[in-house]
Amino acid sequence: MQKLLQTFSDIVGSKHVYHGERATRRFRKGYRYGDGEILAAVRPGTLLEQWKVLQACVAADVIVIFQAANTGLTGGSTPFGDGYDRPIVIINTMRIDRIDLIDGGKQVIALPGATLDKLEKALRPVGREPHSVIGSSCIGASVAGGVCNNSGGSLIRRGPAYTQFAIFAQIDAHGHLHLVNHLGVSLGETPETILSRLDGKDYTPEDISHSTNQWASDKEYCDHVRDVTANSPARFNADPRRHYEASGSAGRLGVFAVRLDTFEADKDVTVFYIGANDPDELGQIRRDILTNFRNLPIAGEYIHREAYRTAQIYGKDLFLFIRKFGTDNVPRAYAAKSWFDGITEKLGLGAGVSDHLLTALSRLLPEHLPKRMNDYRDRYAHHLLLKMGGDGAAEARDYLKARFPRPDADFFECTKDEGEAAFLQRFAVGGAVVRYRATHRKTVEDIVALDVALPRNMVDWFETLPKSITDRIEKTVYCGHFFCHVMHQEYLARKGEDCHALEQEMLAILDQRGAQYPAEHNVGHLYHAQPALEEFYRELDPTNSFNPGIGKTSRKKMWA
């Protein structure tokens, strides 16, 4: 394997080849879950270098895991323990991050390391937005990663990330590597020509086809999500209606570029903050808006009081960091934290020193959340953040004024600062759960995280667990994309509890409720792939060389 490492160095330069336990830590260790031994992590700087690295991997018969920002919440872009029958190479694409605006910005071509955050900023000058924006995705997450995982996000009208336009590499059943250009851009015939031209942005508007038979987004979702009588979820990862080549591939292909629709940015955005003690109150608001409103909301995010409190303490430093330094610097901050954690691990101090320090420091800082939000935290158990644009703001204002106040529910219209704070607080929940685990190792065994899609017609949407389960949980954190009925339910299991057994009991309850899971974070290494989803993976990757083991499938060559 030393020869393969030298080949990588010859292709990308030795400074972009990482091997050894310490050097590879930030690539092989997942944001929440996942870790395992790897031969190397390689960071190509061009699409052509990515192709050459992949060719070398296939020739050496190693496992390949394509990875961008490594922000996945189910461990889907890292190895997961042992049991693999070949060495593993991670190809990290974050150096290849160009974004091309085409057709006046109505569509974009994103290379594999391009992030949603960068795309949002590239589109802002032309008055457009990507499929997801901050608050609906992990900062640093890649555009291609969202497509590969059919990620949904909080933006109600846009549905799961989806496209039929992509350039990708595939290994056939005989072990031969092929490059497939379905980007809808004429770039030549050979892989080297195609990728060199795309690397150099060597194409013209005349080279781009605009077929009406191919989609670059889920054009049906607006109508789909409005059907509150349907007994199926609005979106979930195993839904075959949105599996197509790169879309939903979950790393079973080597993606080089994706082409996506963009969306006209909403003007005159207003955020309404709704609090209630009865979950049925929010459920009725959801049904009324989806059924009767002319204008769909931009977003409607749910947060439970316990999630609010957890993020208020353990997500405070992330909240303040973004407010002070912007989203651009968050991936760098995570990388620095990972480097520091690697040092403390090596010194025998564990990987949680940075988490304790950051939490302690943030506690010394002044209160960061608006007073009206904190008042609602004390008054109401259930919170709904309703974001409306244009004429929808007046429609929502009239509806809410006619409905409230009530004895156990009310709303207020946010100022600009309050609206931004509300959605940033909702975003901080996910990281706060990880921080809580890191700072409570003596009392918490681990996180049991469930990413759940409820049926669109479900009325009793808020979960009630039996005492036999709640007695084994230290903290429960609920939030979600409420109008899509996608809920993120996270449980911090008490020390000594069997987390797998706990999860299986919860999944059995979800099965009885007609829920699907996972909803938008994909199976990773936490969930079983449903039979149709596993078959999709087998068709994409018949030799089981790309990201084997996800969905708790075989890790062996040829799916043995």
XYZ file of C-alpha atoms in Angstrom:
560
model
C 0.000 0.000 0.000
C 3.008 2.278 0.255
C 3.062 2.392 -3.537
C -0.582 3.585 -3.557
C 0.254 6.367 -1.083
C 3.083 7.470 -3.356
C 0.695 7.463 -6.322
C -1.662 9.735 -4.390
C 1.222 12.087 -3.585
C 2.245 12.174 -7.234
C -1.304 13.151 -8.231
C -2.295 15.715 -5.585
C 0.946 16.572 -3.797
C 2.139 15.055 -0.521
C 0.636 17.874 1.604
C -2.839 16.733 0.541
C -2.355 13.070 1.456
C -3.045 12.184 5.094
C -2.150 8.915 6.774
C -1.593 7.872 10.349
C -4.004 8.030 13.271
C -3.545 11.692 14.204
C -3.422 13.097 10.647
C -6.576 11.300 9.532
C -8.681 11.972 12.633
C -10.804 14.802 11.233
C -11.630 12.753 8.117
C -12.344 9.340 9.639
C -14.203 10.536 12.759
C -17.776 11.601 12.070
C -19.405 14.742 13.430
C -21.753 12.664 15.594
C -21.095 9.016 14.823
C -18.520 6.946 13.047
C -14.830 6.156 13.234
C -12.585 3.449 11.917
C -9.195 2.670 10.509
C -8.355 4.057 7.083
C -5.341 3.765 4.832
C -5.392 7.435 3.872
C -7.449 10.542 3.272
C -6.762 12.338 -0.010
C -7.818 15.878 -0.959
C -7.685 16.398 -4.734
C -7.651 19.972 -5.985
C -9.311 19.446 -9.377
C -11.899 17.146 -10.879
C -9.207 15.548 -13.027
C -7.121 14.840 -9.915
C -10.210 13.348 -8.282
C -10.641 11.041 -11.278
C -6.982 9.962 -11.213
C -7.120 9.267 -7.467
C -10.259 7.214 -8.004
C -8.617 5.278 -10.845
C -5.706 4.426 -8.551
C -8.104 3.267 -5.821
C -10.031 1.008 -8.196
C -6.794 -0.456 -9.574
C -5.635 -1.207 -6.015
C -9.034 -2.716 -5.075
C -9.593 -0.538 -2.025
C -12.837 0.778 -0.576
C -13.591 4.412 -1.413
C -15.614 6.772 0.744
C -16.350 10.125 -0.868
C -16.613 12.857 1.706
C -17.210 16.591 1.649
C -17.645 18.540 4.902
C -18.149 15.452 7.101
C -21.131 17.054 8.809
C -23.457 14.056 8.390
C -25.627 13.203 11.384
C -25.802 9.426 10.853
C -22.147 8.592 10.199
C -22.632 8.120 6.461
C -19.366 9.675 5.254
C -16.873 7.853 7.471
C -16.024 4.232 8.259
C -17.931 2.667 11.130
C -15.903 0.274 13.237
C -14.347 -2.783 11.638
C -15.565 -5.704 9.517
C -14.355 -4.328 6.180
C -12.505 -6.722 3.881
C -10.369 -4.116 2.062
C -8.385 -1.038 3.080
C -10.358 2.225 3.070
C -9.446 5.483 1.352
C -11.422 8.657 1.979
C -11.516 11.096 -0.935
C -12.334 14.483 0.557
C -13.625 16.912 -2.068
C -13.624 20.202 -0.164
C -10.833 21.764 -2.238
C -13.027 21.471 -5.363
C -15.696 23.983 -4.466
C -16.463 26.112 -7.524
C -20.038 27.126 -8.285
C -21.122 28.224 -11.765
C -24.287 30.265 -12.207
C -26.061 29.443 -15.467
C -29.119 30.913 -17.166
C -28.827 34.119 -15.163
C -28.597 32.191 -11.905
C -31.827 30.241 -12.430
C -29.665 27.129 -12.228
C -26.213 26.333 -10.870
C -23.520 23.751 -11.481
C -21.897 22.838 -8.170
C -18.615 20.930 -7.985
C -18.393 18.290 -5.239
C -16.910 20.435 -2.456
C -19.202 23.446 -2.933
C -21.127 24.196 0.250
C -24.696 25.336 0.704
C -23.418 28.354 2.570
C -21.182 29.367 -0.335
C -24.025 28.788 -2.800
C -26.374 30.958 -0.745
C -23.862 33.810 -0.856
C -23.199 33.365 -4.607
C -26.915 33.653 -5.382
C -27.728 36.583 -3.112
C -26.557 39.280 -5.604
C -28.968 37.950 -8.260
C -31.909 37.756 -5.852
C -32.097 33.980 -5.730
C -31.664 31.200 -3.164
C -30.560 27.557 -3.178
C -32.637 24.597 -2.109
C -31.503 25.029 1.502
C -30.266 27.985 3.528
C -28.763 28.361 6.993
C -31.085 27.022 9.627
C -32.167 24.078 7.501
C -28.816 22.363 7.159
C -25.534 21.882 8.926
C -23.201 24.771 8.220
C -20.462 23.570 5.915
C -22.641 20.842 4.390
C -22.058 20.371 0.676
C -24.524 20.839 -2.150
C -23.647 17.437 -3.618
C -24.010 15.800 -0.212
C -27.534 17.147 0.065
C -28.430 15.672 -3.327
C -26.831 12.312 -2.519
C -28.865 12.107 0.679
C -32.136 13.599 -0.629
C -31.789 16.054 2.237
C -34.899 18.060 2.935
C -34.221 21.072 5.090
C -36.708 23.557 6.467
C -37.875 25.261 3.276
C -41.389 23.950 2.804
C -41.926 24.700 -0.885
C -38.721 23.082 -2.138
C -38.930 19.500 -0.959
C -36.005 17.081 -0.851
C -32.809 17.944 -2.723
C -33.178 16.320 -6.123
C -31.750 16.479 -9.617
C -31.499 14.363 -12.737
C -28.426 16.304 -13.901
C -25.020 15.081 -12.699
C -21.575 13.855 -13.647
C -20.607 10.766 -11.696
C -18.216 7.808 -11.657
C -19.522 4.275 -11.396
C -17.927 0.829 -11.104
C -19.735 -1.833 -13.119
C -20.260 -5.477 -12.175
C -16.951 -6.417 -13.821
C -15.005 -3.910 -11.745
C -14.506 -1.392 -14.559
C -14.653 2.322 -13.769
C -16.794 4.595 -15.961
C -17.485 8.330 -16.002
C -21.082 9.236 -16.850
C -21.924 12.758 -18.046
C -25.616 13.426 -17.469
C -25.021 17.071 -16.561
C -26.736 18.314 -19.699
C -23.546 20.096 -20.749
C -21.578 19.078 -23.849
C -17.981 18.663 -22.652
C -16.466 16.040 -24.939
C -16.238 12.256 -24.921
C -13.361 11.011 -22.741
C -13.267 11.390 -18.947
C -10.074 13.420 -19.173
C -11.577 15.846 -21.696
C -14.892 16.157 -19.852
C -13.300 16.854 -16.490
C -10.533 19.103 -17.819
C -13.087 21.268 -19.595
C -15.300 21.467 -16.523
C -12.254 22.231 -14.352
C -11.451 25.133 -16.666
C -15.075 26.249 -17.020
C -14.536 25.638 -20.724
C -18.134 25.621 -21.923
C -20.591 28.141 -23.361
C -24.353 28.679 -22.950
C -24.750 26.883 -26.288
C -23.217 23.740 -24.756
C -25.987 23.587 -22.129
C -29.197 21.727 -22.904
C -32.472 22.688 -21.213
C -34.611 19.583 -21.564
C -38.124 19.901 -20.168
C -38.108 16.138 -19.574
C -35.375 16.382 -16.937
C -35.746 18.011 -13.554
C -33.232 19.848 -11.417
C -35.544 20.034 -8.378
C -38.665 18.359 -6.988
C -41.293 20.311 -8.926
C -44.230 18.420 -7.409
C -43.524 19.001 -3.751
C -45.688 22.101 -3.204
C -48.820 20.132 -4.015
C -47.530 16.971 -2.355
C -46.972 18.573 1.053
C -50.428 20.229 1.056
C -52.241 16.884 1.065
C -52.975 16.628 4.791
C -55.345 13.688 4.206
C -52.602 11.355 2.906
C -51.539 8.526 5.213
C -47.942 8.622 3.930
C -45.166 11.076 4.840
C -44.356 14.068 2.649
C -40.722 13.001 2.278
C -38.377 10.317 3.557
C -35.064 8.862 2.419
C -36.361 5.500 1.219
C -39.027 7.060 -1.014
C -38.282 5.719 -4.518
C -40.008 8.686 -6.177
C -36.853 10.738 -5.653
C -34.117 8.168 -6.337
C -32.297 8.855 -9.580
C -28.586 8.231 -10.190
C -26.783 10.708 -7.902
C -30.015 11.723 -6.119
C -30.310 9.505 -3.068
C -27.127 7.602 -3.939
C -25.607 8.069 -0.451
C -22.027 7.745 -1.657
C -22.648 4.710 -3.879
C -21.401 6.789 -6.816
C -18.459 9.147 -7.115
C -20.125 12.505 -7.767
C -18.136 15.142 -9.694
C -20.799 17.786 -10.326
C -24.528 18.378 -9.902
C -26.835 20.844 -11.608
C -29.720 22.304 -9.643
C -32.542 24.793 -9.885
C -32.443 27.913 -7.745
C -35.401 29.852 -6.401
C -36.432 33.476 -6.370
C -35.670 34.943 -2.957
C -38.700 35.952 -0.909
C -39.134 39.637 -0.221
C -40.690 41.273 2.843
C -40.051 38.247 5.053
C -41.872 38.154 8.404
C -41.388 35.679 11.260
C -44.238 34.896 13.666
C -43.412 33.202 16.983
C -46.194 30.963 18.291
C -46.307 29.319 21.697
C -48.757 26.701 22.995
C -49.052 24.171 25.794
C -51.333 21.841 23.842
C -49.614 20.242 20.806
C -53.016 19.970 19.105
C -53.017 23.765 18.820
C -49.978 23.694 16.546
C -51.350 20.699 14.665
C -54.515 22.617 13.811
C -52.473 25.623 12.644
C -50.489 23.330 10.347
C -53.622 21.817 8.801
C -55.326 25.194 8.386
C -52.338 26.777 6.659
C -51.593 23.853 4.332
C -55.267 23.481 3.423
C -56.539 27.052 3.217
C -53.699 29.510 2.689
C -53.039 30.835 -0.809
C -49.374 31.248 0.116
C -47.307 28.404 1.531
C -44.948 29.408 4.334
C -41.248 29.737 3.610
C -40.490 27.708 6.727
C -42.232 26.431 9.819
C -39.877 25.130 12.490
C -40.930 23.385 15.682
C -38.906 23.475 18.893
C -39.866 21.988 22.247
C -39.157 23.867 25.475
C -36.488 21.325 26.508
C -34.754 21.700 23.164
C -34.873 25.476 23.586
C -33.288 25.269 27.043
C -30.619 22.823 25.892
C -29.620 25.009 22.939
C -29.722 28.127 25.119
C -26.893 26.709 27.249
C -25.015 24.196 25.099
C -25.487 25.893 21.725
C -24.733 29.392 22.977
C -21.129 29.524 21.740
C -22.173 28.425 18.225
C -24.969 31.014 18.187
C -22.609 33.805 19.245
C -19.826 32.651 16.916
C -22.110 32.852 13.894
C -23.445 36.242 14.985
C -19.912 37.605 15.399
C -17.899 35.911 12.636
C -20.508 34.713 10.137
C -21.071 31.262 8.740
C -17.945 31.225 6.540
C -15.688 30.558 9.498
C -17.679 27.784 11.165
C -16.031 24.903 9.221
C -12.623 26.316 10.173
C -13.697 26.480 13.803
C -14.825 22.841 13.714
C -11.489 21.838 12.128
C -9.577 23.695 14.849
C -11.675 22.008 17.528
C -10.998 18.595 16.000
C -7.257 19.354 15.992
C -7.373 20.374 19.657
C -9.418 17.287 20.571
C -6.838 15.113 18.851
C -4.106 16.588 21.054
C -6.066 16.134 24.293
C -6.892 12.549 23.300
C -3.220 11.796 22.739
C -2.366 13.317 26.132
C -4.889 10.981 27.774
C -7.262 13.810 28.705
C -10.067 12.667 26.423
C -11.772 14.481 23.559
C -14.180 16.512 25.694
C -11.835 19.160 27.084
C -12.725 21.702 24.392
C -16.452 21.143 24.980
C -16.118 21.835 28.712
C -14.026 24.943 28.062
C -16.380 26.369 25.433
C -19.464 25.718 27.552
C -17.891 27.278 30.631
C -16.768 30.325 28.667
C -20.195 30.854 27.103
C -21.858 30.733 30.534
C -19.816 33.785 31.523
C -21.204 35.820 28.633
C -24.434 37.862 28.840
C -27.805 36.381 27.878
C -27.963 36.170 24.088
C -31.625 35.400 23.322
C -34.378 38.050 23.051
C -36.541 38.605 26.125
C -39.845 37.811 24.392
C -38.519 34.437 23.257
C -37.341 33.586 26.760
C -40.734 34.631 28.157
C -42.392 32.169 25.782
C -39.909 29.500 26.884
C -41.268 29.881 30.411
C -44.937 30.089 29.406
C -45.240 27.465 26.674
C -43.965 23.921 26.086
C -44.334 23.970 22.291
C -42.921 26.653 19.983
C -43.541 27.196 16.268
C -41.447 29.573 14.160
C -43.527 30.575 11.140
C -41.718 32.416 8.339
C -43.879 34.027 5.654
C -42.987 36.134 2.625
C -44.785 38.723 0.513
C -48.575 38.459 0.604
C -48.273 35.441 2.883
C -47.278 37.670 5.794
C -50.605 39.530 5.758
C -52.476 36.250 5.317
C -50.748 34.737 8.361
C -51.126 37.925 10.414
C -54.887 38.019 9.866
C -55.226 34.310 10.668
C -53.163 34.489 13.863
C -54.870 37.663 15.121
C -58.248 35.986 14.674
C -57.065 32.875 16.533
C -55.097 34.380 19.435
C -54.691 35.079 22.253
C -56.026 31.939 23.912
C -55.765 30.839 27.543
C -52.870 28.466 26.778
C -51.462 29.816 23.502
C -50.391 33.085 21.897
C -48.130 34.617 19.263
C -46.032 37.668 18.550
C -44.656 39.136 15.349
C -40.862 39.172 15.488
C -38.616 42.111 14.854
C -35.848 41.442 12.327
C -33.399 40.656 15.128
C -35.862 38.374 16.917
C -36.646 36.485 13.715
C -32.988 35.871 12.977
C -32.338 34.841 16.567
C -35.275 32.418 16.570
C -34.086 30.501 13.530
C -30.458 30.547 14.632
C -31.544 29.186 18.029
C -33.436 26.407 16.244
C -30.324 25.645 14.206
C -28.175 25.417 17.354
C -30.231 22.527 18.761
C -28.379 19.779 16.860
C -24.940 20.847 18.013
C -26.213 21.426 21.545
C -27.181 17.753 21.877
C -23.657 16.690 20.883
C -22.194 19.206 23.346
C -24.429 17.945 26.167
C -23.235 14.386 25.577
C -19.591 15.500 25.566
C -19.946 17.381 28.861
C -22.035 14.754 30.689
C -20.081 11.562 30.060
C -20.563 10.451 33.681
C -24.350 10.392 33.376
C -24.993 9.948 29.626
C -24.260 6.733 27.740
C -24.870 8.117 24.243
C -27.315 9.856 21.914
C -30.185 7.890 20.428
C -31.123 10.094 17.481
C -34.253 9.441 15.431
C -35.003 11.308 12.209
C -38.703 10.676 11.659
C -41.201 11.361 8.883
C -44.770 11.279 10.177
C -47.777 10.635 7.928
C -49.214 13.839 6.508
C -52.626 13.099 8.046
C -51.356 12.376 11.569
C -53.197 14.395 14.216
C -51.496 13.056 17.370
C -48.082 14.146 16.148
C -46.377 14.733 19.495
C -44.767 11.612 20.901
C -45.784 10.072 24.217
C -43.406 7.363 25.444
C -44.131 4.766 28.132
C -42.471 5.106 31.542
C -40.423 1.970 30.824
C -38.563 4.043 28.224
C -38.559 7.528 29.780
C -36.984 6.182 32.991
C -33.912 5.225 30.929
C -33.492 8.689 29.357
C -31.763 11.651 30.994
C -32.855 14.279 28.468
C -35.226 14.345 25.489
C -34.843 16.958 22.750
C -37.517 17.481 20.083
C -37.443 19.814 17.094
C -38.413 19.513 13.443
C -39.644 20.817 10.111
C -43.230 20.991 11.235
C -45.235 21.477 8.036
C -43.415 18.591 6.321
C -44.037 16.532 9.500
C -40.330 15.734 9.739
C -39.305 15.465 13.386
C -35.826 15.203 14.883
C -36.204 13.289 18.145
C -33.039 12.946 20.210
C -32.645 11.090 23.464
C -29.657 11.190 25.807
C -29.678 7.732 27.350
C -28.676 7.327 30.989
C -25.269 5.873 31.733
C -25.185 2.110 31.424
C -28.283 1.809 29.241
C -28.250 -0.349 26.112
C -28.779 2.328 23.442
C -29.414 -0.179 20.665
C -32.160 -1.897 22.663
C -33.644 1.485 23.548
C -33.658 2.509 19.894
C -35.352 -0.709 18.793
C -38.174 -0.185 21.298
C -38.704 3.349 20.005
C -38.641 2.250 16.377
C -41.304 -0.362 17.129
C -43.536 2.438 18.448
C -42.861 4.497 15.310
C -43.784 1.508 13.149
C -47.124 1.313 14.928
C -47.684 5.017 14.195
C -47.038 4.574 10.465
C -43.880 6.702 10.485
C -40.955 6.348 8.099
C -37.328 6.742 9.120
C -34.912 8.228 8.437
C -36.638 11.279 7.014
C -33.774 13.361 5.609
C -30.416 12.478 7.188
C -30.276 9.156 5.333
C -29.523 5.723 6.726
C -25.803 6.209 7.347
C -24.646 3.486 9.711
C -27.549 3.920 12.142
C -30.593 2.691 10.215
C -31.403 -0.437 8.214
C -31.891 0.309 4.529
C -35.318 -0.843 3.400
C -35.243 -3.582 0.736
C -36.019 -1.197 -2.148
C -33.314 1.206 -0.992
C -30.731 -1.575 -0.686
C -31.616 -2.723 -4.201
C -31.052 0.834 -5.453
C -27.605 0.796 -3.827
C -26.795 -2.586 -5.380
C -27.723 -1.339 -8.842
C -25.526 1.736 -8.449
C -22.556 -0.132 -6.954
C -22.603 -3.841 -7.880
C -19.072 -4.512 -6.515
C -19.827 -2.795 -3.187
C -16.730 -0.605 -3.446
C -18.231 2.803 -2.586
C -19.214 3.416 1.043
C -20.038 -0.217 1.881
C -21.945 -0.986 5.050
C -24.293 2.002 5.078
C -27.839 1.014 5.860
C -26.388 -1.893 7.874
C -25.705 -3.714 4.596
C -22.763 -5.942 3.688
C -19.261 -4.492 3.984
C -17.778 -7.207 1.763
C -16.794 -7.102 -1.872
C -19.587 -8.056 -4.306
C -22.068 -7.803 -1.380
C -20.903 -11.135 0.044
